[in-house]
Coordinates of C-alpha atoms and ligand atoms in Angstrom, one line a residue:
X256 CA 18.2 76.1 13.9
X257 CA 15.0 77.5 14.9
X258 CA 15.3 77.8 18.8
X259 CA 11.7 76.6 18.9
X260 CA 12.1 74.0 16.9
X261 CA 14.4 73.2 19.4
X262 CA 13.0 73.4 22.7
X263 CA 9.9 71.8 21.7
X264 CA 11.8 68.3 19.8
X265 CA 10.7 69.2 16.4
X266 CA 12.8 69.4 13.5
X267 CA 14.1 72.6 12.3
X268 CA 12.4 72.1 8.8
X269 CA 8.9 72.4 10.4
X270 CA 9.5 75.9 11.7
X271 CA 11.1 77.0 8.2
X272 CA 8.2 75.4 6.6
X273 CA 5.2 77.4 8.7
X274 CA 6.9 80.7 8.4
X275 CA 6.6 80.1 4.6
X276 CA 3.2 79.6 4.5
X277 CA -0.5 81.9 4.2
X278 CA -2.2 79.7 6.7
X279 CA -0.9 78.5 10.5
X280 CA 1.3 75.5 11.7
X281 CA -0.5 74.0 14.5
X282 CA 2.2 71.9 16.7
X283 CA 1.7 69.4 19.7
X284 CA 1.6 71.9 22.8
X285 CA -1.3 74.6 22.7
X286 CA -4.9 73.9 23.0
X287 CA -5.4 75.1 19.2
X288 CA -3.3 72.0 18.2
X289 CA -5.7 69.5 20.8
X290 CA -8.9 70.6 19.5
X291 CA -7.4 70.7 16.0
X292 CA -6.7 66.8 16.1
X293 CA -10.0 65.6 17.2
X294 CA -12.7 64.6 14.6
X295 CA -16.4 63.9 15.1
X296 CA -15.4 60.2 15.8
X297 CA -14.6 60.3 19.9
X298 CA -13.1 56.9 19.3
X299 CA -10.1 58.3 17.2
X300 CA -7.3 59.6 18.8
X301 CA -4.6 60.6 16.9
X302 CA -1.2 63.1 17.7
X303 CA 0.1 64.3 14.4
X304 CA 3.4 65.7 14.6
X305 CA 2.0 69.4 12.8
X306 CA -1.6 70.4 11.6
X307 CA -1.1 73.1 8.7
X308 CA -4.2 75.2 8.8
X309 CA -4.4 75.9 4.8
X310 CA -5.6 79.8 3.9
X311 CA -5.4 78.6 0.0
X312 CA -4.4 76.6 -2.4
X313 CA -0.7 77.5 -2.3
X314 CA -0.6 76.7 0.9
X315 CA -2.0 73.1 0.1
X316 CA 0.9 72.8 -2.4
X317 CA 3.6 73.6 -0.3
X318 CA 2.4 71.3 2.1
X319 CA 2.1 68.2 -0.1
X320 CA 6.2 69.1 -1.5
X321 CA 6.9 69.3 2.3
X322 CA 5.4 66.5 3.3
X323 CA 6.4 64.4 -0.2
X324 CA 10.2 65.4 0.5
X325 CA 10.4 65.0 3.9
X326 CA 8.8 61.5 3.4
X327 CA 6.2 62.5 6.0
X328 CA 2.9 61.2 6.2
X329 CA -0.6 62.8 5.0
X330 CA -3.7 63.1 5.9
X331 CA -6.2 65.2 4.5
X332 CA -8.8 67.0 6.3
X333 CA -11.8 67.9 5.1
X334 CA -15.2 68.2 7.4
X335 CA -13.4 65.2 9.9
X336 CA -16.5 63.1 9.7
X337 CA -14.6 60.0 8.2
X338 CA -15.7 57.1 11.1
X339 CA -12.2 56.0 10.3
X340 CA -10.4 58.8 11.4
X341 CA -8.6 58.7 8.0
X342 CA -8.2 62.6 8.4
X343 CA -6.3 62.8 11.0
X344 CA -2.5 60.4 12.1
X345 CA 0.0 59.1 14.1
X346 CA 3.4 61.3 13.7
X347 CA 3.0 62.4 10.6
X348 CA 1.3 66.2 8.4
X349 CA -2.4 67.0 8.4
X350 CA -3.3 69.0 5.5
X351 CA -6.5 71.1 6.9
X352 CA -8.9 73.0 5.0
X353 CA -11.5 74.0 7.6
X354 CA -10.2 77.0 6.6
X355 CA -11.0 76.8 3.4
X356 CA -14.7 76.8 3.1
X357 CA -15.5 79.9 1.0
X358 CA -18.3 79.4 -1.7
X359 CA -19.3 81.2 -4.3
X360 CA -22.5 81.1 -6.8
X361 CA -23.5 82.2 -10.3
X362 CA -27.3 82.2 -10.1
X363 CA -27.3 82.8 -13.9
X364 CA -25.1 80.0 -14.8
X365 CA -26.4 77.8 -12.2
X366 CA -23.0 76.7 -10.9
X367 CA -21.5 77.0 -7.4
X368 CA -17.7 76.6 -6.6
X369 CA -16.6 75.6 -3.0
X370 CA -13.7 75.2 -1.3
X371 CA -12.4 71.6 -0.4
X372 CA -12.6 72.6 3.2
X373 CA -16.6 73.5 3.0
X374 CA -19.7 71.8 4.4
X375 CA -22.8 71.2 3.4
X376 CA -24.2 73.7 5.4
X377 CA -21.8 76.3 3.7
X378 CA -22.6 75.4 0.5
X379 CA -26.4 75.2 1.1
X380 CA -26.4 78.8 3.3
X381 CA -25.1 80.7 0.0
X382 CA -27.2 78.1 -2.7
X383 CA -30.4 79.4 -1.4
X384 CA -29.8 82.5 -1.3
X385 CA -30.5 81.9 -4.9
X386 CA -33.5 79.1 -4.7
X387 CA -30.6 76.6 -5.9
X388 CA -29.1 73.3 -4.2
X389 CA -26.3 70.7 -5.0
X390 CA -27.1 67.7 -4.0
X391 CA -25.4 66.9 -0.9
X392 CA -25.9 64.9 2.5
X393 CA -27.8 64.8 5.2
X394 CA -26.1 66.0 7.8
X395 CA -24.9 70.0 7.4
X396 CA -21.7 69.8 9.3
X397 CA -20.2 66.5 7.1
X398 CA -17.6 68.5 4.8
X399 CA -18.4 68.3 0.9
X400 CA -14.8 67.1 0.6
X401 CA -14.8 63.3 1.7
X402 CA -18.9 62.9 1.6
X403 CA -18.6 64.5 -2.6
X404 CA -15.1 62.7 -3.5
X405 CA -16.5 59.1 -2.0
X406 CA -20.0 59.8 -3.7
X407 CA -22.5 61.4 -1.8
X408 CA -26.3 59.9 -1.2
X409 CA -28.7 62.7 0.3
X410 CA -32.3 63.9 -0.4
X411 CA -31.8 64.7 -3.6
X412 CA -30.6 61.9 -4.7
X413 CA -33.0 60.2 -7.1
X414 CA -33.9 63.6 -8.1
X415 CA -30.6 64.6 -9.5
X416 CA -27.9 61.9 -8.6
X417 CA -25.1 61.3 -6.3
X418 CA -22.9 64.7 -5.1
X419 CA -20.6 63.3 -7.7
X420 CA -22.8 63.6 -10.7
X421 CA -23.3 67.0 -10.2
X422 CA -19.6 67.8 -9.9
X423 CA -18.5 69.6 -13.2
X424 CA -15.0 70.1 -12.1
X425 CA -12.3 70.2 -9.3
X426 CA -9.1 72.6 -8.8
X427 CA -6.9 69.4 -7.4
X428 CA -3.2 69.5 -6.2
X429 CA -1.8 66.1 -7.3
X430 CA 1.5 64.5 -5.0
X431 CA 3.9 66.0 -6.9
X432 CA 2.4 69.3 -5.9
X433 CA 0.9 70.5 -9.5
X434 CA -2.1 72.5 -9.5
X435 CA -4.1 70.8 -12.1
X436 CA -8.2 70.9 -13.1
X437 CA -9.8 67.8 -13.8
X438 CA -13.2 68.0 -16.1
X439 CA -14.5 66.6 -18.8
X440 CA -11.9 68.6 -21.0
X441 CA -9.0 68.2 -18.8
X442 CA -7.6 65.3 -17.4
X443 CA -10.5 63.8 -17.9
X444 CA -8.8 60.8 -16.7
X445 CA -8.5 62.5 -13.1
X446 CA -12.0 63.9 -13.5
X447 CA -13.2 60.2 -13.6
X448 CA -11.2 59.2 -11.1
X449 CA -11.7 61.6 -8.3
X450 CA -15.9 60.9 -9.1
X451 CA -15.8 58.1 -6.4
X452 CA -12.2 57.5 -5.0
X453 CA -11.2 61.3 -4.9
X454 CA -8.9 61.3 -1.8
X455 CA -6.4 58.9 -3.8
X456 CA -5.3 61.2 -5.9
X457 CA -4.7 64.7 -4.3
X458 CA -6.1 67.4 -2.3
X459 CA -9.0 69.2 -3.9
X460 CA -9.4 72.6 -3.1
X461 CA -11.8 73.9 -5.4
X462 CA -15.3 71.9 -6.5
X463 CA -18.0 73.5 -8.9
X464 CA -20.8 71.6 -8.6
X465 CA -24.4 71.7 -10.9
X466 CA -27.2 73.6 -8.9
X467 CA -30.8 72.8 -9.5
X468 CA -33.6 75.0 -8.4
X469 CA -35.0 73.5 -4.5
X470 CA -37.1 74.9 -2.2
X471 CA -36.5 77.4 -0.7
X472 CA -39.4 75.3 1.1
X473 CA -39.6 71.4 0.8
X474 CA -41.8 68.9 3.0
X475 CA -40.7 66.2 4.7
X476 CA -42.8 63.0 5.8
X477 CA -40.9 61.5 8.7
X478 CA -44.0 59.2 10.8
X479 CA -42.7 57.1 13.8
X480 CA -44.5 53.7 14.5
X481 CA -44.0 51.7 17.5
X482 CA -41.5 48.6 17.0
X483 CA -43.8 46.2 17.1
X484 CA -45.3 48.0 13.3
X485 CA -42.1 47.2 12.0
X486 CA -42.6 44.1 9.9
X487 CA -45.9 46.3 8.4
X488 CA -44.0 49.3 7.8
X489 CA -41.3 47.6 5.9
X490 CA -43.5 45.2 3.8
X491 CA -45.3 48.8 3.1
X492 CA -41.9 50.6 2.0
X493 CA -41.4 47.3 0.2
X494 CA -44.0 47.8 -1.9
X495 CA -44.3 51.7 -2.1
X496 CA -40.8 52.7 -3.1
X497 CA -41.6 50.2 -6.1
X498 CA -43.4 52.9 -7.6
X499 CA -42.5 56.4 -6.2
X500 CA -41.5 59.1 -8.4
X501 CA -38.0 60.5 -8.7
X502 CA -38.9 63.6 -6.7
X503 CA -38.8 60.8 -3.4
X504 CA -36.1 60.2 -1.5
X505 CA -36.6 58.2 1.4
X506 CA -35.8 55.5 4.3
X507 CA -36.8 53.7 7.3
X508 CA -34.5 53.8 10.5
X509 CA -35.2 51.2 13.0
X510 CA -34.0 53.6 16.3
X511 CA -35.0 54.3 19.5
X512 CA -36.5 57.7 20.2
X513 CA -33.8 59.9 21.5
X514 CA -33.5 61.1 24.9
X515 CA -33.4 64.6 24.3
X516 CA -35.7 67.8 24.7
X517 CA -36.8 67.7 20.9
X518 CA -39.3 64.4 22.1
X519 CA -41.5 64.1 24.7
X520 CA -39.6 62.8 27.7
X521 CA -41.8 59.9 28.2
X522 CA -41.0 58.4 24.9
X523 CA -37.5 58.3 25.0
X524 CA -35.8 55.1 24.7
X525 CA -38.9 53.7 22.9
X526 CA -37.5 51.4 20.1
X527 CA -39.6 52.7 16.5
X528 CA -39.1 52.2 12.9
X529 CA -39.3 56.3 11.5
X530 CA -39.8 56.3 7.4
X531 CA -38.3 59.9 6.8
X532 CA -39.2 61.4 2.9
X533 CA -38.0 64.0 1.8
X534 CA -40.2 65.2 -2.0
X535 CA -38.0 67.7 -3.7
X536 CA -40.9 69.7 -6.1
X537 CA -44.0 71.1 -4.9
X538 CA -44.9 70.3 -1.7
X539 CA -48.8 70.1 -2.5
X540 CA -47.5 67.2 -4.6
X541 CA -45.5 66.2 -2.4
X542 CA -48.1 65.7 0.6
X543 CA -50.7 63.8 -1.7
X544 CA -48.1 61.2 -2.6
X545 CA -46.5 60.6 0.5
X546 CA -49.7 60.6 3.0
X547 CA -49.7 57.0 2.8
X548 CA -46.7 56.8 4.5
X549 CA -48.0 58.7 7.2
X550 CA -51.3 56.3 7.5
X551 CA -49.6 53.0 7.5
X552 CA -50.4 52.3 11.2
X553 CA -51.6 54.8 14.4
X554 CA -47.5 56.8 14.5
X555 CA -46.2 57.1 18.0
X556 CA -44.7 60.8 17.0
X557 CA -44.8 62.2 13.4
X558 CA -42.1 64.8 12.4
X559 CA -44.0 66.0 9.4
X560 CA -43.5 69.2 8.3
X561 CA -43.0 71.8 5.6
X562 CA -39.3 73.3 6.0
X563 CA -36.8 75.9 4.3
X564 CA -34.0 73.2 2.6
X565 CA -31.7 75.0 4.7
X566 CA -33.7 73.3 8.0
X567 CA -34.2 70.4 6.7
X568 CA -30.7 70.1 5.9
X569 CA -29.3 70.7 9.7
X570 CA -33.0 69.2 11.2
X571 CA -30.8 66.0 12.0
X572 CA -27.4 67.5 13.4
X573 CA -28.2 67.2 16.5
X574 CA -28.2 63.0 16.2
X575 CA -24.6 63.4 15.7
X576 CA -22.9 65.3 18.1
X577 CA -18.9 65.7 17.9
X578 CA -17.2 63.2 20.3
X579 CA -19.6 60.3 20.7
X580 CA -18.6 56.8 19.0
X581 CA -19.3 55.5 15.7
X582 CA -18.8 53.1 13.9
X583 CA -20.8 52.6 10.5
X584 CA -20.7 50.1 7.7
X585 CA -22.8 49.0 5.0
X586 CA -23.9 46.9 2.3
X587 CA -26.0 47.2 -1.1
X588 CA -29.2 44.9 -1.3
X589 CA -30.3 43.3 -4.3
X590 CA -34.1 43.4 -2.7
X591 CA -36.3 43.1 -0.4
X592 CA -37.1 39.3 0.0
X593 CA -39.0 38.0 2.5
X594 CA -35.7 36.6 4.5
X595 CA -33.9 39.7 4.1
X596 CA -36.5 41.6 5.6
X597 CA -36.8 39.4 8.8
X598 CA -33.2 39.1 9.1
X599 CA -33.3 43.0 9.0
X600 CA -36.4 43.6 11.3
X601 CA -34.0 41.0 13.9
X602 CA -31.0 42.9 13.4
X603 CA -33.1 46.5 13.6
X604 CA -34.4 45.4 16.8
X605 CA -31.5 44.3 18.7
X606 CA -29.1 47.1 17.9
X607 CA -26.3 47.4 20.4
X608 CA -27.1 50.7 21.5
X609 CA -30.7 53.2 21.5
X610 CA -28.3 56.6 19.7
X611 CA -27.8 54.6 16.8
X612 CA -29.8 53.2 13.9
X613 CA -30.0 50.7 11.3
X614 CA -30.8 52.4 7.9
X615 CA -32.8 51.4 4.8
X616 CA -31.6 53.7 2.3
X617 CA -34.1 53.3 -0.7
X618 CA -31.8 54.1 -4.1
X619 CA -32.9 54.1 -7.6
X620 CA -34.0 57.1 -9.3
X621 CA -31.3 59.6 -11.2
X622 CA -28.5 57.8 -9.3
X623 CA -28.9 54.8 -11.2
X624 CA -29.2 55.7 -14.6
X625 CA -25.7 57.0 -14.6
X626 CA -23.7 54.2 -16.3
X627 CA -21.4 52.0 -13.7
X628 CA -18.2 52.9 -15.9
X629 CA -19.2 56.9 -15.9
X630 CA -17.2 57.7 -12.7
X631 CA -15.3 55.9 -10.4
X632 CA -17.9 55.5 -8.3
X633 CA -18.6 51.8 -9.2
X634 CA -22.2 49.9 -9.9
X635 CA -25.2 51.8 -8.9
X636 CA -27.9 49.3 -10.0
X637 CA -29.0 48.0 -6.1
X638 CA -31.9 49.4 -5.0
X639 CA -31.1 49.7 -1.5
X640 CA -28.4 50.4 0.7
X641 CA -28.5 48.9 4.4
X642 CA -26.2 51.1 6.7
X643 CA -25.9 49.9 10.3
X644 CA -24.8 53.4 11.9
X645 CA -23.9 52.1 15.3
X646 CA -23.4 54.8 17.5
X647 CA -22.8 55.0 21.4
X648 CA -21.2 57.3 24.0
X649 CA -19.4 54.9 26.5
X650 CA -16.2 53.7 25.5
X651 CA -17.1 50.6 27.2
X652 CA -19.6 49.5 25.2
X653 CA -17.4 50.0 22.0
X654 CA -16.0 46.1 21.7
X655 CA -19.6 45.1 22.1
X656 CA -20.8 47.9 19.6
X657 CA -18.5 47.2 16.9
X658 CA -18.5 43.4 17.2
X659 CA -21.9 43.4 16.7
X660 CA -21.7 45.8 13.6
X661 CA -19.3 43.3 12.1
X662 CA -21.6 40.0 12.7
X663 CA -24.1 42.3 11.0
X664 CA -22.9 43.2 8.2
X665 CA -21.1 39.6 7.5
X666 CA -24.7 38.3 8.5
X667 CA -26.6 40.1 5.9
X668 CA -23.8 39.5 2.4
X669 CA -25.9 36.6 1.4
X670 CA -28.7 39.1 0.3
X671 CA -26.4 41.5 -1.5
X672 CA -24.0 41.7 -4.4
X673 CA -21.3 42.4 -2.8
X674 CA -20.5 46.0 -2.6
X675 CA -20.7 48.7 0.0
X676 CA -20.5 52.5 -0.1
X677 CA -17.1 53.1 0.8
X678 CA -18.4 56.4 2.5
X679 CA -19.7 54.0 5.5
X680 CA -17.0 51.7 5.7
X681 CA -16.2 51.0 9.2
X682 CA -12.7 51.4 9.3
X683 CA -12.0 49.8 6.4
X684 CA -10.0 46.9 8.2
X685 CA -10.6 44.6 5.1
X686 CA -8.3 47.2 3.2
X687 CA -7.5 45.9 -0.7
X688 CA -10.6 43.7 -0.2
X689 CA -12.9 45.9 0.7
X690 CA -12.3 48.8 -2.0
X691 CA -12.2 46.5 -4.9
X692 CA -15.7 45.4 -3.3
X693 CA -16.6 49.0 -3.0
X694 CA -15.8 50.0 -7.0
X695 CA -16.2 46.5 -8.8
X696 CA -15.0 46.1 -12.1
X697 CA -13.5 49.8 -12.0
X698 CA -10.9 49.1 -9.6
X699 CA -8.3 48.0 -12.2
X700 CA -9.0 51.5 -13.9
X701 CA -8.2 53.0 -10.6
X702 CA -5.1 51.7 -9.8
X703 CA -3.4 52.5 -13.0
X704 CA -4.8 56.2 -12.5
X705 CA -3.2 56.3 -9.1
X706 CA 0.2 54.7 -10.2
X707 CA 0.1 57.7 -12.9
X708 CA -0.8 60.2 -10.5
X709 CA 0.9 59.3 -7.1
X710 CA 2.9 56.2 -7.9
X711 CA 4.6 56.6 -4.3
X712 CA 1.1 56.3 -2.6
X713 CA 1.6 59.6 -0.5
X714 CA -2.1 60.2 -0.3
X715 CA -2.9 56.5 1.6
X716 CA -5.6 58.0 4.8
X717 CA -8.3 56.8 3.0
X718 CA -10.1 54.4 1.0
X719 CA -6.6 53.2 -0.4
X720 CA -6.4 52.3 -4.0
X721 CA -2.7 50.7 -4.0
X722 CA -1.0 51.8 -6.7
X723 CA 1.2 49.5 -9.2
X724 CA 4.6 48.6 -7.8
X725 CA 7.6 50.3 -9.8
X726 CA 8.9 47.4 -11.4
X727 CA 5.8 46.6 -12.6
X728 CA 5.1 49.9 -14.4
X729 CA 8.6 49.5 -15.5
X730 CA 8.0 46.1 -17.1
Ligands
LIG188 C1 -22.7 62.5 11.2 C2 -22.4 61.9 9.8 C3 -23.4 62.1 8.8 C4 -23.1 61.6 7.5 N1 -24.0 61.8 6.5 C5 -23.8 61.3 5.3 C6 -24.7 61.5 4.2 O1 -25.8 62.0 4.4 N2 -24.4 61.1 3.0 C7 -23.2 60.5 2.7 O2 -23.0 60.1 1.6 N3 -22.3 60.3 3.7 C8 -22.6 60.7 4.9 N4 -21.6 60.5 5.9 C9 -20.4 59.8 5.6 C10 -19.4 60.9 5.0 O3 -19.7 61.0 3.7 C11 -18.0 60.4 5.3 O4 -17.8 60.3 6.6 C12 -17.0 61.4 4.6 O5 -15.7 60.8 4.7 C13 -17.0 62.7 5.4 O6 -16.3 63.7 4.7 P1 -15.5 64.8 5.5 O7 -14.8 65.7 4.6 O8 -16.4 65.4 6.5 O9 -14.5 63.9 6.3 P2 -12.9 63.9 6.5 O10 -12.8 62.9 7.7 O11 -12.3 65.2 6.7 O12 -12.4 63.2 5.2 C14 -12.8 62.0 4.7 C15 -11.8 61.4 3.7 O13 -11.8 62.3 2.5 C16 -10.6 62.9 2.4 N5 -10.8 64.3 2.0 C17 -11.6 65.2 2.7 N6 -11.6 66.4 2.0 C18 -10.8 66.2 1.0 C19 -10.4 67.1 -0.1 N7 -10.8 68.4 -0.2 N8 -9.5 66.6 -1.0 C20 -9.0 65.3 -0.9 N9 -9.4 64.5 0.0 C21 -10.3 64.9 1.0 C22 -9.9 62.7 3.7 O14 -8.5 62.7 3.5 C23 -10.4 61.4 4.2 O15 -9.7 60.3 3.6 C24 -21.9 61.0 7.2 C25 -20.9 60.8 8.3 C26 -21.2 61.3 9.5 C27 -20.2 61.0 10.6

């Protein structure tokens, strides 16, 4: 027995297992370990019993047959965004990749492959060196791991689709700790799969994703009008997104102006509607078509600007600084009728808290002419997405915050068709119900996927897709 092992009340096994390994076992006891367990979400705090800082894919595997035959359990983490906390536990193994974020890019090809431990920010840094971009989210320090294998909506998105669409393959070690790729010629059962529920089914280490030539400059509109412009702006987005080419990507967040030094310190706390657009082709083009958006009423402050992606990509980080509280959850909209829009103006302007916002996430575009049954992913046919990202910084305020996300979100079902994006979830309290919501009618494809590839559920942090009972496979 490890003397170690010992002293500190772990089982021998553990220290056996780390000195196997490339990467690092991070154990309860040394700062390493407490900064290791905390994710962006300040309301989760979770005490895993070891944190195995991955170097490679080997490491991942050895990890999973650990923690399969010691019946431990897994979480995965990837960029530790989840609001959930789903990549980090109670007691049991986190499988970290934040050490795995190494990307590489053929220009020629127009391909990039990442490590499952990347961020956006890594991946776009080495893209444009080239002039390319994946698709990928809005915020540079969310991993590519859980935003990609839920989805992924960013400003590319009508353009050229969801992260997922433009994911030609993964390098995925499955629960019973096989290496396997997962593409349109291999497993292409798995390569549907993991294209919207990913972290069911293993731990990806490897994505090559489809680039596309961006930037290296791109404009963004982002006008803020005073709240009481609200019910114009939105009747104007309304209207204008109606027609709006591809290359426009946009949204209105019904926020508060920050109280920080990037506005003007007698603004902050001032309660606006902001219409961000991003136009991913020439900018020239870009400005002529989205100057209305700019003119739709006298804007308190106006973010405007021309931008290398790689800016416009972090411009936002700073909204979302590591330990505050979140708590975000959303729903599809079928449209814009006149009730949904004043039940969203009421809701936009009593938000529980000024950091947060209410989104309007205008969809449409190359997203939606993928075919529902094409991935996992699930329908794609609602042209918005309303996200209440609630967000606060006194744990006092977070029964108040999170009640009133709730009421929300119940509140506004009646105007949509029932689904969500399970990437803003909430904590996905409403479990089975909730992911069947979240992938419709592929949900039964799903589970028998997952009952082929991890019939004992070992991969469960997440969006769970239960997998069939044994006697039922059996039968
Ligand atoms: C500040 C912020 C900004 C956001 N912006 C966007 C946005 O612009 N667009 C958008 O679509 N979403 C956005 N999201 C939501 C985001 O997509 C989810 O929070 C997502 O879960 C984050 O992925 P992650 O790898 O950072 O998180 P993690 O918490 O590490 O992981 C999330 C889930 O994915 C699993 N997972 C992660 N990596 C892997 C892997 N390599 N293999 C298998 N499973 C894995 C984890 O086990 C966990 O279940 C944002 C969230 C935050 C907090």
């Amino acid at each position: 027995m490890s003397t170690a092992a010992a002293q500190q009340g772990r089982a021998p096994e553990f220290d056996d297992f780390a000195s196997t390994i490339r990467g690092r076992v991070l154990a309860p006891g040394t700062q390493e370990y407490e900064e290791a367990r905390m994710v962006r979400n300040g309301l989760i705090d979770r005490r895993p019993a070891m944190i195995v800082r991955c170097q490679g894919t080997a490491d991942v595997a050895d990890a999973i047959n650990f923690a399969r035959d010691h019946q431990q359990l897994v979480s995965v983490r990837g960029g530790g965004h989840n609001v959930a906390g789903n990549a980090v536990n109670d007691g049991g193994i986190v499988i970290d990749l934040s050490d795995m974020r190494a990307v590489f890019v053929d220009p020629v090809a127009k391909r990039a492959y990442a490590q499952g431990g990347a961020t956006w920010a890594d991946v776009d840094r080495e893209t444009q060196l080239f002039g390319l971009a994946a698709p990928g989210g809005v915020v540079s320090s969310t991993g590519i791991g859980g935003l990609t294998l839920h989805g992924g909506l960013g400003w590319l998105r009508r353009k050229h689709g969801l992260c997922i669409d433009n994911l030609r393959s993964v390098e995925i070690v499955t629960a019973d700790g096989e290496v396997r790729t997962a593409s349109a010629s291999s497993n292409p059962d798995l390569y549907w799969a993991v294209r919207g529920a990913g972290s069911n089914f293993g731990v990806v280490t490897l994505m090559e994703f489809d680039l596309h030539p961006v930037g290296p400059e791109v404009l963004l509109t982002a006008p803020a009008y005073r709240a009481k412009e609200a019910p114009k702006v939105l009747r104007f987005f309304r209207e204008f997104v109606r027609e709006c080419p591809d290359e426009v990507s946009s949204e209105l967040l019904f926020w508060s102006v920050p109280a920080n030094e990037h506005f003007p310190e007698e603004l902050h706390g001032e309660q606006i509607v902001m219409f961000p657009a991003v136009y991913s082709g020439d900018p020239d083009e870009g400005e002529r078509i989205l100057q209305p958006t700019r003119e739709i009423a006298e804007p308190l402050l106006d973010l405007t600007g021309r931008m290398p992606y790689t800016a416009l990509q972090s411009g936002f980080d700073w909204a979302f600084p590591k330990g505050w509280l979140y708590y975000w959850k959303s729903l599809y909209l079928n449209d814009l009728s006149a009730e949904a829009m004043e039940e969203t103006l009421k809701l936009g302007a009593n938000r529980p808290s000024p950091e947060g916002f209410v989104a309007l996430w205008q969809l449409g575009g190359a997203m939606s002419r993928v075919p529902a049954d094409a991935t996992a992913f699930g329908s794609r046919d609602a042209p918005f997405l309303l996200s209440f990202d609630v967000t606060w910084t006194d744990a006092a305020d977070s029964e108040r915050c999170i009640a009133w996300t709730r009421n929300a979100w119940s509140s506004m079902q009646r105007f949509g068709p029932g689904g969500l994006y399970l990437n803003f979830a909430g904590f996905g309290e409403e479990k089975e119900a909730l992911v069947r919501a979240g992938y419709g009618k592929n949900y039964d494809r799903l589970v028998e996927i997952k009952t082929t590839y991890d019939p004992a559920n070992l991969f469960r942090m997440n969006q769970n897709i239960v997998p069939m009972p044994v006697s039922a496979v059996a039968d």
